[in-house]
One Martini backbone bead per residue (centre of mass of N, CA, C, O) as a GRO file, in nm:
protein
  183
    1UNK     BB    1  10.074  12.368   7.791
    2UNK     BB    2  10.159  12.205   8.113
    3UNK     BB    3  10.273  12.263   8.446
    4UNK     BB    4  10.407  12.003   8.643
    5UNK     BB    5  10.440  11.843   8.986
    6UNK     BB    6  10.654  11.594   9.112
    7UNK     BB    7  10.613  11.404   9.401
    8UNK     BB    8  10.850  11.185   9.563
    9UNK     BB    9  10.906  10.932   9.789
   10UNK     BB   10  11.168  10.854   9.931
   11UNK     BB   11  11.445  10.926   9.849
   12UNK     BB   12  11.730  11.010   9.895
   13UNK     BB   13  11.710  10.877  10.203
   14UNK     BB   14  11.973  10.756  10.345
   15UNK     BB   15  11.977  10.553  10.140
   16UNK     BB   16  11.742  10.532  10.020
   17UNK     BB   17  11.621  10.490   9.711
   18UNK     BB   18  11.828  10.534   9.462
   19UNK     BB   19  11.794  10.873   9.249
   20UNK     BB   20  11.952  11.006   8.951
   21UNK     BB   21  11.853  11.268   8.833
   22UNK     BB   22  11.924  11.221   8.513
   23UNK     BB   23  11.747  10.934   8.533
   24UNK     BB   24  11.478  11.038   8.608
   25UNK     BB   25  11.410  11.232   8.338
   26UNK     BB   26  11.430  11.050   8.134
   27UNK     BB   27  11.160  10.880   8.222
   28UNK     BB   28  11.025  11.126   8.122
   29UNK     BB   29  11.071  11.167   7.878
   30UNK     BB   30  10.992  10.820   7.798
   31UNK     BB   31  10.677  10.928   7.902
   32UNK     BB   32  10.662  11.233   7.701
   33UNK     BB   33  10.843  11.424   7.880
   34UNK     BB   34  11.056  11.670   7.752
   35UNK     BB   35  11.004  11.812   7.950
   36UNK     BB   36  11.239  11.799   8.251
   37UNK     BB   37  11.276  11.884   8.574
   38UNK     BB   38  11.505  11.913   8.891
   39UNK     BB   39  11.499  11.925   9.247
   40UNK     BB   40  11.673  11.840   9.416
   41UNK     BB   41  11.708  11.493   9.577
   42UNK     BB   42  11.395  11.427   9.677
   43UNK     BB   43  11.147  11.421   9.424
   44UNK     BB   44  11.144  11.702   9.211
   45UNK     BB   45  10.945  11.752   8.888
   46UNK     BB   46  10.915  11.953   8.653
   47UNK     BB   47  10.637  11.946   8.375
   48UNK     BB   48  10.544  11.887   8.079
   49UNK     BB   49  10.184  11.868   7.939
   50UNK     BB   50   9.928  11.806   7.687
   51UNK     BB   51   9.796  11.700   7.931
   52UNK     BB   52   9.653  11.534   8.117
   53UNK     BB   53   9.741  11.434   8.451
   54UNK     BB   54   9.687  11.110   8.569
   55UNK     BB   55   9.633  10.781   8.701
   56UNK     BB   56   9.771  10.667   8.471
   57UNK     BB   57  10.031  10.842   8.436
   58UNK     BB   58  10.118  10.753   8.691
   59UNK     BB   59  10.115  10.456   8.703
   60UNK     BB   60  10.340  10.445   8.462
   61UNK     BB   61  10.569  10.600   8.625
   62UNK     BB   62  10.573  10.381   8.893
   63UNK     BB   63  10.641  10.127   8.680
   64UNK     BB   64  10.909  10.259   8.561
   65UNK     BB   65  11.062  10.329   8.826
   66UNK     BB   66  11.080  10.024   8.925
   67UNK     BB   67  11.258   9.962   8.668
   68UNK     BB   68  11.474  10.134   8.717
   69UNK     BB   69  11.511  10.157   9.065
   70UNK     BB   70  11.417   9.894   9.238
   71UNK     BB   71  11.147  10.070   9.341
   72UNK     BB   72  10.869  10.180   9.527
   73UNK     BB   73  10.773  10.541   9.421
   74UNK     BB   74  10.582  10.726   9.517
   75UNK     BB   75  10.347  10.941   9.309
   76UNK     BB   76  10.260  11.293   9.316
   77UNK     BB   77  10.052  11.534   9.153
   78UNK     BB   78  10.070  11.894   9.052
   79UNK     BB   79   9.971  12.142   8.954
   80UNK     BB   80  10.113  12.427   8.952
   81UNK     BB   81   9.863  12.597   9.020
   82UNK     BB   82   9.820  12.493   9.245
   83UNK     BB   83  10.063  12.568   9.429
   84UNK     BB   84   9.991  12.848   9.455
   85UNK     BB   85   9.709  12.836   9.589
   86UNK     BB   86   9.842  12.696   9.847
   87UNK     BB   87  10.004  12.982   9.941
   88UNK     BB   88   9.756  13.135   9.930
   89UNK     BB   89   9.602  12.918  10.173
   90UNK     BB   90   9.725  12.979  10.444
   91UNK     BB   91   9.621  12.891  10.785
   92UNK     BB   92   9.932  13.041  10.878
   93UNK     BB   93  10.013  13.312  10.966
   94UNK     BB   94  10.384  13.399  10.969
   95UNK     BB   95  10.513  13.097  10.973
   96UNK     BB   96  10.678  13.107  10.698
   97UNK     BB   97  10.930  13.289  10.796
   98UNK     BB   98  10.997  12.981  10.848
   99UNK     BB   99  11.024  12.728  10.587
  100UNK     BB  100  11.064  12.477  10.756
  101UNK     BB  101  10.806  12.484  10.962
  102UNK     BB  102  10.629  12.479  10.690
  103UNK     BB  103  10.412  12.218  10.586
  104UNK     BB  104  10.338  12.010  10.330
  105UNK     BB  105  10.083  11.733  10.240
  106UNK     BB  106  10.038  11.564  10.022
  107UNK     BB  107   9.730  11.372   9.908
  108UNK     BB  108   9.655  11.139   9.629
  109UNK     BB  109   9.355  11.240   9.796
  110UNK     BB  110   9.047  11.334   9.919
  111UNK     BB  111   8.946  11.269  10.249
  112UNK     BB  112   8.725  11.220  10.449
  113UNK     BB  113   8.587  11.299  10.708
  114UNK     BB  114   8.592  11.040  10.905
  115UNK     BB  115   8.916  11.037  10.879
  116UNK     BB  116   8.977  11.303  10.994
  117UNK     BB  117   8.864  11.253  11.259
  118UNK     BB  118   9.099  11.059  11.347
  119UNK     BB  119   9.245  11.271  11.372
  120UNK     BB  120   9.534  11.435  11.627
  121UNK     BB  121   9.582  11.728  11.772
  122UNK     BB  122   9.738  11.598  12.033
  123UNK     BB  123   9.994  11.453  11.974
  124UNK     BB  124  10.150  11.692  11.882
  125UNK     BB  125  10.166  11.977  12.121
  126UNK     BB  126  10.293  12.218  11.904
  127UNK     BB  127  10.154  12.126  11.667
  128UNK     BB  128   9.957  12.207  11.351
  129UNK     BB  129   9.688  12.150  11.194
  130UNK     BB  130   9.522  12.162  10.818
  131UNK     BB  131   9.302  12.052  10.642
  132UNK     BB  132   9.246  12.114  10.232
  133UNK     BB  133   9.204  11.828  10.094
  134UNK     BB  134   9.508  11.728   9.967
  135UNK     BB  135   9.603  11.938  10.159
  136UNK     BB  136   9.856  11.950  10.468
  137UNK     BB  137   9.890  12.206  10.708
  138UNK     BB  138  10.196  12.244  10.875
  139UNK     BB  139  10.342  12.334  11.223
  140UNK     BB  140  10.687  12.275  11.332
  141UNK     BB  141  10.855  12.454  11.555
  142UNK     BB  142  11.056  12.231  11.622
  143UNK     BB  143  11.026  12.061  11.370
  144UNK     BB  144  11.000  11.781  11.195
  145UNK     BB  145  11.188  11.573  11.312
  146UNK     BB  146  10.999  11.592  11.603
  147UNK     BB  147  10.750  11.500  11.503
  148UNK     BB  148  10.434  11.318  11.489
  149UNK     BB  149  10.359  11.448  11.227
  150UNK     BB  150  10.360  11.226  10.960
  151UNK     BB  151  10.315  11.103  10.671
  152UNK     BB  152  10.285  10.817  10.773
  153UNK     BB  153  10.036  10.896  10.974
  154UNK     BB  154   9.864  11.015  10.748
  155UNK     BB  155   9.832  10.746  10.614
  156UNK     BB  156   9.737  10.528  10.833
  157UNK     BB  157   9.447  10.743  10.891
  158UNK     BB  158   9.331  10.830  10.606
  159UNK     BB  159   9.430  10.596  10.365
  160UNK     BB  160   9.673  10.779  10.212
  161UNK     BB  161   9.885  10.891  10.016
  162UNK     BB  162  10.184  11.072  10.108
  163UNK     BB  163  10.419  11.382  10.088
  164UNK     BB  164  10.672  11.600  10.210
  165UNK     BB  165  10.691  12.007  10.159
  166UNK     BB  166  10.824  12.281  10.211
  167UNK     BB  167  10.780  12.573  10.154
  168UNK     BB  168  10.981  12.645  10.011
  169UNK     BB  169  10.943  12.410   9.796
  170UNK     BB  170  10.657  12.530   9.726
  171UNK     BB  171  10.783  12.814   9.613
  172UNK     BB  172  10.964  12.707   9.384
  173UNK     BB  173  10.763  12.515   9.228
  174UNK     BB  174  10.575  12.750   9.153
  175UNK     BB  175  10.770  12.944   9.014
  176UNK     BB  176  10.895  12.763   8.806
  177UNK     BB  177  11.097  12.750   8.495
  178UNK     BB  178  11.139  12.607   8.210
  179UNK     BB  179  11.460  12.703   8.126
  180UNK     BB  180  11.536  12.858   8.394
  181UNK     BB  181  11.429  12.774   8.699
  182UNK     BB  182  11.447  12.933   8.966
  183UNK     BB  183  11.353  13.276   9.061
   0.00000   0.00000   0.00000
């Protein structure tokens, strides 16, 4: 068995797009995957899975999603070691210091170069990125709340799906142990 963690757009902000965790879990039981544990109220579930989830499982995921809580709420995947990997390679040593300030980007898929490079390093002026595959480190250190480097400006521009999170939610989801939780 393999531990994967599924990250979900959109849910639970603001009032829109309400999805209650134990209905969340449900749904992965429902589509085979019978470990399902979630963090926070954001659209985070890490779970067990005997085979690879690739496009078919996670479009399958998708359209479970969307007939259970009456909205379409993109999910990406990434292997729990995947995650592991992306702590390891931060190219901002020091920012996580603060883990609210440094956060992930999930990307769908890795960009082209050609759209890469038509991302705005000077957009947000205190903000740093680094594209580095399928995923973006953000350093922002006045809060992503005030960047101008958001999820929606990232995939509008790369024309890839993304939904972003704060290190410690990456640190915690890296860590976690199925039957046990965060460590």
């Amino acid at each position: 068995m393999k531990t994967y963690v599924a990250l979900l757009r959109g849910i639970n902000v603001g009032g829109s797009k309400p999805v209650p965790m134990p209905a969340l879990r449900g749904q992965f039981v429902e589509l085979g995957f019978p470990r399902a544990e979630t963090y926070v109220q954001s659209g985070n579930v890490v779970f067990e899975s005997k085979g690879a989830v690739g496009p078919k499982q996670i479009a399958s995921l998708e359209r479970r999603l969307a007939e259970a809580f009456g909205a379409q709420i993109p999910v990406i995947v990434r292997a729990q070691q995947k995650l592991k990997e992306v702590l390891e390679n931060n190219p901002f040593p020091g920012v996580e210091a603060d883990p609210t300030k440094l956060l992930i980007v999930f990307l769908e898929e890795a960009p082209g170069v050609a759209a890469v490079a038509k991302l705005d390093p000077k957009r947000s002026p205190t903000d740093r990125f680094a594209v580095d595959g399928q995923e973006i480190y953000l350093s922002c250190p006045n809060g992503y709340g005030r960047s101008k480097l958001t999820a929606d400006y990232f995939e509008r521009v790369l024309r890839v799906r993304a939904t972003a999170r704060n290190w410690r939610t990456v640190q915690t989801l890296a860590e976690w142990e199925l039957g046990k939780g965060a460590k």
